[in-house]
Short mmCIF file of C-alpha atoms in Angstrom, two decimals:
data_model
loop_
_atom_site.label_atom_id
_atom_site.label_comp_id
_atom_site.label_asym_id
_atom_site.label_seq_id
_atom_site.Cartn_x
_atom_site.Cartn_y
_atom_site.Cartn_z
CA MET A 1 258.77 144.47 -23.52
CA SER A 2 259.54 141.75 -25.72
CA ALA A 3 263.23 139.94 -24.83
CA SER A 4 264.73 141.83 -28.22
CA THR A 5 263.54 144.74 -26.75
CA ARG A 6 264.61 144.31 -23.45
CA ARG A 7 267.98 143.48 -24.43
CA SER A 8 267.45 146.83 -26.90
CA VAL A 9 266.78 149.29 -23.88
CA LEU A 10 269.37 147.47 -21.70
CA ARG A 11 271.67 148.26 -24.22
CA ALA A 12 270.30 151.24 -25.02
CA GLY A 13 270.97 153.01 -21.39
CA ALA A 14 274.46 151.10 -21.13
CA ALA A 15 275.78 152.65 -24.62
CA ALA A 16 274.18 155.75 -25.40
CA ALA A 17 274.57 159.25 -25.18
CA VAL A 18 272.76 162.45 -25.39
CA ALA A 19 271.67 162.79 -28.73
CA ALA A 20 270.86 166.67 -29.71
CA PRO A 21 270.81 168.98 -26.71
CA ALA A 22 267.89 171.23 -25.98
CA ALA A 23 268.58 175.64 -26.98
CA ALA A 24 266.28 177.51 -25.04
CA TYR A 25 264.95 181.39 -24.73
CA ALA A 26 265.64 184.77 -27.17
CA ALA A 27 266.34 187.89 -27.34
CA PRO A 28 263.34 189.82 -29.35
CA ARG A 29 265.04 190.65 -32.62
CA ALA A 30 268.38 188.24 -34.35
CA HIS A 31 269.15 188.92 -38.31
CA ALA A 32 270.03 185.77 -40.45
CA ALA A 33 273.66 185.93 -42.17
CA PRO A 34 273.89 185.66 -45.20
CA ARG A 35 273.06 182.25 -47.20
CA PRO A 36 276.61 180.48 -49.08
CA ALA A 37 275.95 179.74 -52.06
CA ALA A 38 276.43 175.93 -51.78
CA GLU A 39 274.10 175.80 -49.65
CA ALA A 40 271.41 177.39 -51.91
CA ALA A 41 272.25 175.29 -54.45
CA ALA A 42 271.80 172.61 -51.73
CA ASP A 43 268.35 173.98 -50.58
CA GLY A 44 266.29 171.02 -53.18
CA ALA A 45 268.40 167.93 -51.70
CA PHE A 46 266.66 167.99 -48.24
CA GLY A 47 264.03 170.89 -46.17
CA PRO A 48 263.03 172.73 -44.87
CA VAL A 49 260.52 171.73 -44.19
CA THR A 50 258.04 173.18 -40.93
CA VAL A 51 255.82 171.18 -39.39
CA ARG A 52 252.72 172.24 -37.49
CA PRO A 53 250.03 169.75 -34.87
CA ASP A 54 247.55 169.85 -37.25
CA ASP A 55 250.34 168.47 -40.24
CA PRO A 56 250.09 164.66 -40.18
CA ARG A 57 253.95 164.27 -39.72
CA TYR A 58 253.77 166.02 -36.30
CA ALA A 59 252.91 163.10 -33.80
CA SER A 60 256.22 160.78 -35.35
CA LEU A 61 258.29 164.65 -35.08
CA ARG A 62 257.21 165.21 -31.44
CA LEU A 63 257.54 161.80 -29.64
CA ARG A 64 261.18 160.98 -31.97
CA GLY A 65 262.62 161.48 -28.31
CA TYR A 66 264.18 158.36 -26.63
CA ASN A 67 262.44 158.96 -23.22
CA HIS A 68 258.83 159.34 -22.66
CA ARG A 69 259.18 160.05 -19.61
CA HIS A 70 259.25 164.17 -21.14
CA ALA A 71 257.16 165.57 -23.09
CA SER A 72 256.90 168.85 -25.91
CA HIS A 73 254.55 169.68 -27.72
CA PRO A 74 255.88 173.33 -30.14
CA SER A 75 254.09 175.00 -31.96
CA ARG A 76 255.99 174.03 -35.71
CA ILE A 77 259.42 171.69 -35.72
CA ARG A 78 261.48 172.81 -38.10
CA LEU A 79 263.28 170.13 -40.41
CA VAL A 80 266.32 171.30 -41.72
CA GLY A 81 268.77 170.62 -44.92
CA THR A 82 272.01 172.76 -44.32
CA THR A 83 273.44 174.92 -42.00
CA ALA A 84 271.62 178.22 -43.91
CA ASP A 85 268.66 176.34 -42.54
CA VAL A 86 269.50 176.01 -39.64
CA VAL A 87 270.54 179.93 -38.77
CA ARG A 88 267.16 181.42 -40.59
CA ALA A 89 265.31 178.53 -38.15
CA VAL A 90 267.62 180.19 -34.61
CA ALA A 91 267.41 183.95 -36.38
CA ASP A 92 263.07 182.91 -36.89
CA ALA A 93 262.83 181.75 -33.12
CA LEU A 94 264.54 184.92 -31.49
CA ARG A 95 262.44 186.81 -33.75
CA THR A 96 259.26 185.92 -32.24
CA GLY A 97 260.80 185.45 -28.97
CA ARG A 98 260.17 181.19 -28.86
CA ARG A 99 261.99 178.56 -26.77
CA VAL A 100 263.83 176.24 -29.68
CA ALA A 101 265.21 173.14 -28.73
CA VAL A 102 267.41 170.67 -30.96
CA ARG A 103 266.85 166.94 -32.14
CA SER A 104 269.39 164.37 -33.14
CA GLY A 105 269.52 161.11 -32.69
CA GLY A 106 266.94 162.04 -29.98
CA HIS A 107 268.49 160.15 -27.35
CA CYS A 108 268.40 162.51 -25.13
CA PHE A 109 267.58 160.96 -21.66
CA GLU A 110 265.99 164.41 -19.38
CA ASP A 111 264.29 166.78 -20.55
CA PHE A 112 267.27 169.20 -22.73
CA VAL A 113 264.34 169.20 -25.58
CA ASP A 114 261.04 167.47 -24.45
CA ARG A 115 259.89 170.33 -21.56
CA PRO A 116 257.10 172.25 -21.67
CA ASP A 117 258.48 175.90 -23.04
CA THR A 118 260.12 174.20 -26.15
CA ASP A 119 257.80 175.39 -28.83
CA VAL A 120 259.92 174.96 -31.61
CA ILE A 121 261.74 171.86 -32.44
CA ILE A 122 264.41 171.86 -34.93
CA ASP A 123 265.28 168.49 -36.25
CA MET A 124 268.30 167.29 -37.49
CA SER A 125 267.04 164.18 -39.65
CA GLY A 126 267.67 165.21 -42.21
CA MET A 127 271.45 166.16 -41.78
CA ARG A 128 273.32 163.24 -42.92
CA ASP A 129 275.67 163.60 -45.00
CA VAL A 130 279.45 161.57 -44.55
CA GLY A 131 282.68 162.20 -47.30
CA TYR A 132 285.64 163.72 -47.13
CA ASP A 133 286.85 167.17 -47.15
CA PRO A 134 289.97 167.36 -49.29
CA ALA A 135 289.85 171.09 -48.77
CA ARG A 136 290.07 170.58 -44.75
CA GLY A 137 291.69 167.22 -44.81
CA ALA A 138 289.41 165.71 -42.68
CA PHE A 139 285.97 163.95 -42.52
CA VAL A 140 283.02 165.33 -42.15
CA VAL A 141 280.24 164.33 -40.11
CA GLU A 142 276.66 166.04 -40.22
CA ALA A 143 274.94 166.56 -36.86
CA GLY A 144 271.75 164.57 -38.06
CA THR A 145 273.62 161.38 -39.25
CA THR A 146 273.51 158.64 -36.78
CA LEU A 147 276.26 156.62 -35.34
CA ALA A 148 275.33 153.68 -37.68
CA GLU A 149 275.38 155.91 -40.72
CA ALA A 150 278.96 157.12 -40.01
CA TYR A 151 280.65 154.02 -39.32
CA ARG A 152 278.81 152.46 -42.59
CA ARG A 153 280.18 155.41 -45.10
CA LEU A 154 283.36 155.82 -43.26
CA PHE A 155 284.27 151.87 -43.32
CA LEU A 156 282.61 151.60 -47.11
CA GLY A 157 284.06 153.85 -48.41
CA TRP A 158 287.24 154.91 -47.21
CA GLY A 159 288.12 151.39 -44.61
CA VAL A 160 288.33 153.59 -41.42
CA THR A 161 286.14 154.52 -38.70
CA VAL A 162 286.27 157.09 -34.90
CA PRO A 163 285.55 155.10 -32.04
CA GLY A 164 282.12 156.04 -30.99
CA GLY A 165 278.87 154.90 -28.72
CA THR A 166 277.81 150.68 -29.21
CA CYS A 167 274.01 151.98 -29.46
CA THR A 168 274.32 152.96 -32.91
CA GLY A 169 270.88 154.62 -33.28
CA VAL A 170 271.85 157.45 -31.67
CA GLY A 171 273.28 161.03 -33.68
CA ALA A 172 276.35 162.55 -33.78
CA GLY A 173 275.17 166.05 -33.04
CA GLY A 174 274.97 164.91 -28.96
CA HIS A 175 277.01 162.27 -28.69
CA VAL A 176 279.99 164.45 -30.10
CA ALA A 177 279.40 166.73 -28.16
CA GLY A 178 279.56 164.73 -25.20
CA GLY A 179 282.37 162.88 -25.65
CA GLY A 180 281.73 159.92 -27.35
CA TYR A 181 283.10 156.56 -25.93
CA GLY A 182 282.03 152.97 -26.80
CA ALA A 183 284.16 149.76 -28.16
CA LEU A 184 287.02 151.02 -29.92
CA CYS A 185 287.77 153.35 -27.26
CA ARG A 186 290.66 151.85 -25.14
CA LEU A 187 292.02 151.13 -28.64
CA TYR A 188 291.71 154.87 -29.20
CA GLY A 189 290.45 156.28 -27.35
CA LEU A 190 287.20 159.01 -27.32
CA THR A 191 285.27 159.31 -30.76
CA VAL A 192 285.94 163.67 -30.04
CA ASP A 193 290.36 162.37 -29.78
CA HIS A 194 289.56 162.63 -33.41
CA LEU A 195 287.50 166.07 -33.91
CA TYR A 196 289.84 168.28 -35.73
CA ALA A 197 286.92 171.00 -35.67
CA VAL A 198 282.87 171.64 -35.93
CA GLU A 199 280.54 173.94 -37.10
CA VAL A 200 277.91 175.48 -35.11
CA VAL A 201 275.29 178.20 -34.97
CA VAL A 202 275.55 180.79 -32.72
CA VAL A 203 273.87 184.39 -31.39
CA ASP A 204 275.78 186.88 -30.53
CA ARG A 205 275.44 189.96 -28.14
CA SER A 206 273.71 192.01 -30.77
CA GLY A 207 271.14 188.58 -31.80
CA ARG A 208 272.86 187.55 -34.40
CA ALA A 209 272.90 184.04 -35.74
CA ARG A 210 275.79 182.97 -38.14
CA SER A 211 277.30 179.96 -38.80
CA VAL A 212 281.12 180.00 -36.82
CA VAL A 213 283.60 177.36 -38.10
CA ALA A 214 286.30 175.79 -34.45
CA THR A 215 289.18 174.16 -35.38
CA ARG A 216 291.71 172.55 -33.34
CA GLU A 217 294.64 174.19 -34.57
CA PRO A 218 296.55 176.57 -32.36
CA SER A 219 296.60 179.50 -34.58
CA ASP A 220 292.62 179.68 -34.50
CA PRO A 221 290.89 182.54 -33.06
CA HIS A 222 287.67 180.23 -32.27
CA ARG A 223 289.62 177.63 -31.14
CA ASP A 224 287.96 178.09 -27.97
CA LEU A 225 284.21 176.84 -29.56
CA TRP A 226 285.95 173.42 -30.82
CA TRP A 227 287.51 172.85 -27.05
CA ALA A 228 284.50 173.91 -25.30
CA HIS A 229 282.33 170.99 -27.79
CA THR A 230 285.38 167.64 -26.95
CA GLY A 231 283.40 166.91 -23.67
CA GLY A 232 280.95 170.39 -22.64
CA GLY A 233 278.22 168.82 -23.81
CA GLY A 234 275.59 169.74 -25.79
CA GLY A 235 272.84 172.21 -25.58
CA SER A 236 275.06 175.35 -24.08
CA PHE A 237 276.66 176.89 -27.36
CA GLY A 238 274.75 176.74 -30.23
CA VAL A 239 273.30 174.23 -32.87
CA VAL A 240 276.17 171.61 -34.05
CA THR A 241 274.86 170.93 -38.13
CA ARG A 242 278.25 169.82 -38.85
CA TYR A 243 282.11 167.71 -37.62
CA TRP A 244 285.38 167.51 -38.90
CA PHE A 245 287.42 164.01 -37.86
CA ARG A 246 291.63 163.44 -38.34
CA SER A 247 293.45 161.89 -35.97
CA PRO A 248 296.36 163.98 -34.23
CA GLY A 249 299.35 163.13 -36.05
CA ALA A 250 297.99 162.93 -39.56
CA SER A 251 298.62 165.00 -41.71
CA ARG A 252 295.96 166.83 -44.03
CA ASP A 253 297.93 165.69 -46.80
CA ALA A 254 297.69 162.00 -46.10
CA GLY A 255 295.25 160.62 -48.31
CA PRO A 256 291.87 159.85 -46.91
CA GLY A 257 292.56 156.25 -45.44
CA ASP A 258 295.71 157.30 -42.90
CA LEU A 259 293.38 160.39 -41.33
CA LEU A 260 291.54 158.39 -38.56
CA PRO A 261 291.77 154.41 -37.26
CA ARG A 262 291.02 150.94 -39.03
CA PRO A 263 289.52 149.08 -37.12
CA PRO A 264 290.43 145.44 -37.58
CA ALA A 265 288.75 142.60 -40.10
CA THR A 266 287.01 141.16 -38.08
CA VAL A 267 286.46 140.95 -33.85
CA LEU A 268 285.41 138.27 -31.38
CA THR A 269 281.53 139.47 -30.18
CA TYR A 270 281.42 137.57 -26.81
CA SER A 271 279.25 136.82 -23.61
CA LEU A 272 279.84 135.13 -19.95
CA THR A 273 277.06 134.83 -17.71
CA TRP A 274 275.19 133.95 -14.49
CA ASN A 275 271.92 133.51 -12.92
CA TRP A 276 272.10 135.70 -10.13
CA ALA A 277 269.99 132.16 -8.32
CA ASP A 278 274.23 130.84 -9.17
CA LEU A 279 275.50 133.46 -6.88
CA ASP A 280 274.93 134.30 -2.96
CA GLU A 281 276.24 137.56 -1.57
CA ASP A 282 279.99 136.25 -0.91
CA ALA A 283 280.33 135.02 -4.57
CA PHE A 284 278.60 137.93 -5.99
CA GLY A 285 281.35 139.89 -3.72
CA THR A 286 283.55 137.39 -5.54
CA LEU A 287 282.82 138.10 -8.54
CA MET A 288 282.62 141.93 -8.43
CA ARG A 289 286.31 142.61 -6.55
CA ASN A 290 287.78 139.72 -9.49
CA TYR A 291 286.32 142.46 -11.78
CA GLY A 292 287.03 145.50 -10.71
CA ARG A 293 291.06 144.11 -10.44
CA TRP A 294 290.35 143.33 -13.58
CA GLY A 295 289.98 146.53 -15.14
CA GLU A 296 292.37 147.41 -11.84
CA ARG A 297 296.24 145.93 -14.89
CA ASN A 298 294.28 145.76 -17.44
CA SER A 299 293.48 149.30 -18.46
CA ALA A 300 296.76 151.36 -18.79
CA PRO A 301 297.51 152.69 -22.47
CA GLY A 302 299.00 150.22 -24.95
CA SER A 303 297.98 147.48 -22.75
CA PRO A 304 297.26 143.83 -24.44
CA ALA A 305 294.22 143.74 -22.85
CA ALA A 306 292.79 147.19 -24.40
CA ALA A 307 291.01 145.37 -27.83
CA LEU A 308 288.96 143.91 -25.17
CA TYR A 309 285.63 145.98 -24.66
CA GLY A 310 282.66 144.82 -21.95
CA GLU A 311 279.97 145.81 -20.90
CA PHE A 312 279.41 144.10 -17.15
CA ALA A 313 274.88 144.40 -16.41
CA MET A 314 272.99 143.24 -13.60
CA THR A 315 269.62 142.93 -13.70
CA PRO A 316 267.54 144.02 -10.29
CA SER A 317 265.75 140.71 -10.75
CA PRO A 318 265.95 137.51 -8.63
CA SER A 319 265.73 134.73 -11.12
CA GLY A 320 266.86 136.90 -14.02
CA PRO A 321 271.34 137.28 -15.45
CA LEU A 322 274.60 139.27 -14.65
CA GLY A 323 277.35 139.37 -17.25
CA ILE A 324 279.49 140.68 -19.05
CA ALA A 325 279.03 141.20 -23.03
CA GLY A 326 280.88 142.56 -25.74
CA GLN A 327 283.86 142.55 -28.29
CA ILE A 328 287.82 141.71 -29.14
CA ALA A 329 289.19 143.73 -31.54
CA ALA A 330 292.18 141.24 -32.27
CA ASP A 331 293.03 139.00 -34.79
CA ASP A 332 290.87 135.10 -33.20
CA THR A 333 293.49 133.57 -32.16
CA ALA A 334 294.67 136.93 -30.02
CA ALA A 335 291.15 137.94 -28.79
CA ARG A 336 290.33 134.45 -27.61
CA ARG A 337 293.43 134.80 -25.62
CA LEU A 338 292.01 137.16 -24.03
CA LEU A 339 288.18 136.32 -23.34
CA ASP A 340 289.82 132.96 -21.60
CA ASP A 341 292.07 135.80 -19.70
CA LEU A 342 289.30 137.41 -18.64
CA GLN A 343 286.93 134.63 -17.43
CA GLY A 344 289.60 132.66 -15.56
CA ALA A 345 290.17 135.82 -13.99
CA LEU A 346 286.51 136.96 -13.17
CA THR A 347 286.00 132.91 -12.04
CA ARG A 348 289.11 132.90 -9.51
CA GLY A 349 288.36 132.19 -5.76
CA ARG A 350 286.10 130.17 -4.11
CA GLY A 351 282.12 130.23 -4.61
CA VAL A 352 281.94 131.85 -8.30
CA PRO A 353 280.67 128.40 -10.63
CA GLN A 354 281.14 129.13 -14.65
CA PRO A 355 279.71 131.07 -16.95
CA GLU A 356 277.71 130.52 -20.10
CA ARG A 357 279.50 131.40 -22.58
CA GLN A 358 279.03 132.66 -26.12
CA ALA A 359 282.11 134.02 -28.93
CA ALA A 360 281.70 134.69 -31.90
CA THR A 361 283.78 135.99 -34.87
CA LEU A 362 282.69 138.28 -37.44
CA PRO A 363 283.62 140.95 -39.83
CA TRP A 364 283.88 144.69 -38.15
CA LEU A 365 281.25 146.35 -39.64
CA THR A 366 278.80 143.36 -38.67
CA ALA A 367 279.36 143.15 -35.32
CA THR A 368 279.42 147.18 -35.47
CA LEU A 369 275.24 147.29 -37.03
CA LYS A 370 274.25 143.72 -35.71
CA ASN A 371 272.35 145.82 -33.12
CA SER A 372 271.86 148.38 -35.84
CA GLY A 373 267.66 147.55 -36.63
CA ALA A 374 266.63 147.54 -32.66
CA ASP A 375 267.33 151.03 -31.35
CA ALA A 376 264.04 152.73 -30.82
CA THR A 377 262.09 151.78 -27.93
CA PRO A 378 258.63 151.29 -27.20
CA PHE A 379 256.40 154.13 -28.00
CA ASP A 380 255.89 154.86 -24.09
CA ALA A 381 259.05 153.96 -22.45
CA ARG A 382 259.76 155.98 -19.48
CA MET A 383 263.55 155.99 -18.16
CA LYS A 384 265.79 157.01 -15.19
CA ILE A 385 269.35 156.93 -15.38
CA LYS A 386 272.66 157.64 -13.40
CA SER A 387 276.79 157.37 -13.87
CA GLY A 388 280.18 157.67 -12.03
CA TYR A 389 283.87 156.75 -13.28
CA ARG A 390 286.22 154.65 -10.86
CA ARG A 391 289.70 154.68 -10.63
CA ARG A 392 288.94 151.03 -9.49
CA GLY A 393 286.62 148.61 -8.32
CA PHE A 394 283.83 148.34 -5.38
CA CYS A 395 284.66 148.28 -2.07
CA ALA A 396 283.32 145.91 0.07
CA ASP A 397 279.97 148.27 1.21
CA GLN A 398 279.53 148.91 -1.86
CA LEU A 399 279.46 145.25 -3.69
CA THR A 400 277.09 144.29 -0.72
CA THR A 401 275.22 147.45 -1.19
CA LEU A 402 274.73 146.52 -5.08
CA TYR A 403 274.35 143.01 -4.49
CA ARG A 404 271.29 143.85 -1.46
CA GLY A 405 269.79 146.59 -3.66
CA LEU A 406 269.25 144.11 -6.83
CA THR A 407 268.45 140.91 -5.53
CA ASP A 408 265.33 142.71 -3.30
CA PRO A 409 262.06 140.51 -3.62
CA ALA A 410 260.31 143.11 -2.57
CA TYR A 411 261.99 145.13 -6.25
CA ASP A 412 261.73 143.27 -9.55
CA ASN A 413 261.98 144.66 -12.77
CA PRO A 414 264.08 142.93 -15.43
CA PHE A 415 263.72 146.25 -17.69
CA GLY A 416 266.88 147.68 -15.64
CA SER A 417 270.08 147.67 -15.13
CA VAL A 418 273.38 148.46 -13.45
CA PHE A 419 276.41 148.28 -16.24
CA VAL A 420 279.96 148.40 -14.87
CA ASN A 421 281.63 149.54 -18.56
CA THR A 422 285.07 149.13 -19.53
CA TYR A 423 287.27 152.23 -19.93
CA GLY A 424 290.76 153.26 -19.56
CA GLY A 425 293.44 152.07 -22.27
CA GLN A 426 294.14 155.06 -24.73
CA VAL A 427 291.18 157.55 -23.53
CA ASN A 428 293.66 157.58 -20.76
CA ALA A 429 296.72 158.52 -22.44
CA VAL A 430 295.03 161.88 -23.26
CA SER A 431 295.98 164.79 -20.33
CA PRO A 432 292.45 166.68 -18.34
CA GLY A 433 293.03 169.76 -20.37
CA ALA A 434 293.76 169.11 -23.47
CA THR A 435 289.45 168.02 -24.24
CA ALA A 436 286.48 169.48 -22.02
CA MET A 437 286.09 165.27 -21.49
CA PRO A 438 288.10 166.03 -18.19
CA HIS A 439 288.20 161.38 -16.46
CA ARG A 440 290.80 160.58 -18.06
CA ASP A 441 292.75 158.10 -15.00
CA SER A 442 289.34 155.99 -15.10
CA VAL A 443 289.20 152.31 -15.98
CA PHE A 444 285.38 151.63 -15.34
CA LEU A 445 282.16 153.75 -16.36
CA VAL A 446 279.11 152.64 -14.21
CA GLY A 447 275.45 153.58 -14.80
CA PHE A 448 272.50 153.21 -13.24
CA LEU A 449 269.30 152.76 -15.69
CA ASN A 450 265.55 151.84 -15.26
CA GLY A 451 263.10 151.98 -17.18
CA TRP A 452 259.57 151.14 -17.08
CA LEU A 453 256.54 152.05 -19.71
CA ASP A 454 253.61 152.97 -16.95
CA GLU A 455 253.47 156.20 -15.84
CA ALA A 456 251.78 155.32 -12.54
CA GLU A 457 255.30 153.97 -11.76
CA ASP A 458 256.96 157.10 -12.29
CA GLU A 459 257.65 157.68 -8.49
CA ARG A 460 258.33 154.05 -7.35
CA GLN A 461 261.07 153.85 -10.02
CA LEU A 462 262.86 156.75 -9.52
CA THR A 463 263.15 156.00 -5.80
CA TRP A 464 264.01 152.56 -6.05
CA MET A 465 267.21 154.44 -8.11
CA ARG A 466 267.85 157.25 -6.28
CA GLU A 467 267.98 155.35 -2.95
CA LEU A 468 270.05 152.43 -5.10
CA TYR A 469 272.73 154.91 -6.01
CA GLY A 470 272.87 157.59 -3.19
CA LYS A 471 274.14 154.46 -1.16
CA VAL A 472 276.24 153.13 -3.17
CA TYR A 473 278.00 156.99 -3.19
CA ALA A 474 276.74 156.88 0.69
CA ARG A 475 280.55 158.48 1.58
CA SER A 476 280.57 160.49 -0.83
CA GLY A 477 277.07 162.37 0.29
CA GLY A 478 275.12 160.54 -2.66
CA VAL A 479 277.75 160.84 -5.72
CA PRO A 480 280.94 159.95 -7.49
CA ALA A 481 282.88 162.18 -5.16
CA GLY A 482 285.02 159.61 -3.49
CA ALA A 483 289.25 159.31 -3.61
CA ASP A 484 288.08 156.37 -5.94
CA ASP A 485 285.94 158.24 -8.31
CA SER A 486 285.57 160.72 -10.93
CA GLY A 487 282.90 162.46 -11.27
CA THR A 488 279.99 161.94 -13.74
CA PHE A 489 278.88 161.04 -17.62
CA ILE A 490 277.70 164.30 -19.20
CA ASN A 491 276.43 162.12 -21.74
CA TYR A 492 274.68 160.11 -19.43
CA PRO A 493 272.89 163.27 -18.31
CA ASP A 494 271.00 163.04 -14.64
CA ASN A 495 269.37 166.33 -13.42
CA ASP A 496 269.64 165.03 -9.72
CA LEU A 497 273.55 165.89 -9.44
CA ALA A 498 272.19 169.67 -9.62
CA ASP A 499 269.41 169.34 -6.82
CA PRO A 500 270.76 170.05 -3.05
CA ALA A 501 268.12 167.09 -2.26
CA HIS A 502 270.06 164.20 -3.86
CA ASN A 503 273.49 165.57 -4.01
CA THR A 504 274.63 166.42 -0.63
CA SER A 505 278.80 166.02 -1.31
CA GLY A 506 279.30 169.43 -1.30
CA THR A 507 280.69 168.83 -5.09
CA PRO A 508 278.80 171.34 -7.42
CA TRP A 509 277.22 169.38 -10.74
CA HIS A 510 279.31 170.83 -12.92
CA THR A 511 282.47 169.78 -11.40
CA LEU A 512 281.05 166.44 -11.49
CA TYR A 513 280.51 166.61 -15.24
CA PHE A 514 283.70 168.91 -16.20
CA GLY A 515 286.16 169.05 -13.53
CA GLU A 516 286.86 172.57 -11.65
CA ASP A 517 288.60 174.24 -13.93
CA GLY A 518 287.14 172.68 -16.99
CA TYR A 519 284.10 174.22 -15.95
CA ALA A 520 285.69 178.28 -15.62
CA ARG A 521 287.13 177.30 -19.27
CA LEU A 522 283.73 176.28 -20.93
CA GLN A 523 281.69 179.36 -19.05
CA ARG A 524 284.32 181.47 -20.31
CA ALA A 525 283.81 180.26 -23.99
CA LYS A 526 280.08 180.40 -23.10
CA GLU A 527 280.49 183.63 -22.32
CA ARG A 528 282.86 184.15 -25.83
CA TRP A 529 279.71 182.45 -28.01
CA ASP A 530 276.33 182.85 -26.48
CA PRO A 531 276.57 185.85 -23.93
CA ARG A 532 272.12 185.99 -23.93
CA ASN A 533 272.50 182.63 -23.10
CA VAL A 534 270.28 181.96 -26.02
CA PHE A 535 271.12 177.50 -25.04
CA HIS A 536 270.45 176.47 -21.89
CA HIS A 537 268.85 173.43 -19.98
CA GLY A 538 269.45 172.28 -16.23
CA LEU A 539 272.68 171.11 -16.84
CA SER A 540 273.59 173.73 -19.89
CA VAL A 541 276.94 176.10 -18.64
CA ARG A 542 276.28 178.57 -16.79
CA PRO A 543 277.26 182.50 -17.90
CA LEU A 544 279.48 183.89 -16.09
CA THR A 545 277.29 186.91 -16.16
#
């Protein structure tokens, strides 16, 4: 990989979310819902298009997935342009008994879409409209829209944004359903904290495919379907086609510019970088303990430091770099003061040298989109990711494990990363049950990302990742289930958590992702909206019966 590709892989791993989740095997018969006149008139804008293996477009669409460790060979790929197109595509798959999967941005880390039994892929990339909907007093974003497109349209059109991810090639479809976090979340909360409504194509008990709009209004009889898409992950209930956003407390009668957060005019982008050669084990431990304490002190809702977002990435290479990079959403004077405070906190104590520091003040949109052209990974990139929320920094034995695992001379992979991203702030101002994203008491989100190119390397790379992760969480059965942990992030899906060989904690995978009470609530929504279990994958919500 080139240096720029490497940065792209690492950045995507630290910030990407699952794009389009998978669906499932079909019932023998279904009936399509009638098409709204407005959607019928819009058919000429894009699609529907059916692409089969003999079509020159097939390879480009089949291989659009992010992680080529997983592959599918569908008999057809359905490019859709409207919700009515999606209803027909789902109905056709049901009628013919074909397993259907859905792709939005294509950034899924696991085999939710690309697996051998996937026979039909519904490609959402033609559904990219972003606009203001005066009827609902909210902004509408179609599921195939990339984050880059959503940020650009919302900001240039109305001066607002949603606090979403920093990997801007991710599609809205799965990013939002899994919760969504990014550089502004410490100031404004998660993406789903601003979700007003969702449109989903579901299949009822009789096998009929239809679209449903569910809102957060307490009086909405479909409200449980909205709630399920505020962190329950994708691929469990149906096919999301559109989202509507309006911040809590904003009046639907307000002007569009008052309905969502307004980002600052400028942000300070920064990086603080060290080399492994400059840090022995004691110095590394001091550096990371300092970072943990900084996070514990500065992650309460309303903290002035909530404007600072950072991704502390550590490359598993004795000759490689480690350090924190991110952006600070404050005026230049305040932002540089926060950066000085962070640097001073990180270098406090013996043995930690001053880092190489870079900082630049940029317009918010420029900073947000500066990597939007480099989100694609190499054609043959293979990946694995694991995650864990932290209520505090790592303890001493975990830091020893990380240092020795990341500097092991027998393992040198410059395309992997352990990252520790800032979290908390306004995220933690929301009660755990208000959305399906229960992790509302954490100060860091930790990720273990590995990337490689050669299929022959699969076993070696997976073994290294699993062993390091298992040792870091050895005290809690190899998963983040200890007192200082708060579970895992569904948009960094890890099928290992559902495997007793890798999860010996006694804590079910679904509790790690959704919490015990949250998962029970998701199962009730599943029973109502997908009673035939049409939409399923390795980490989807299981039916009650």
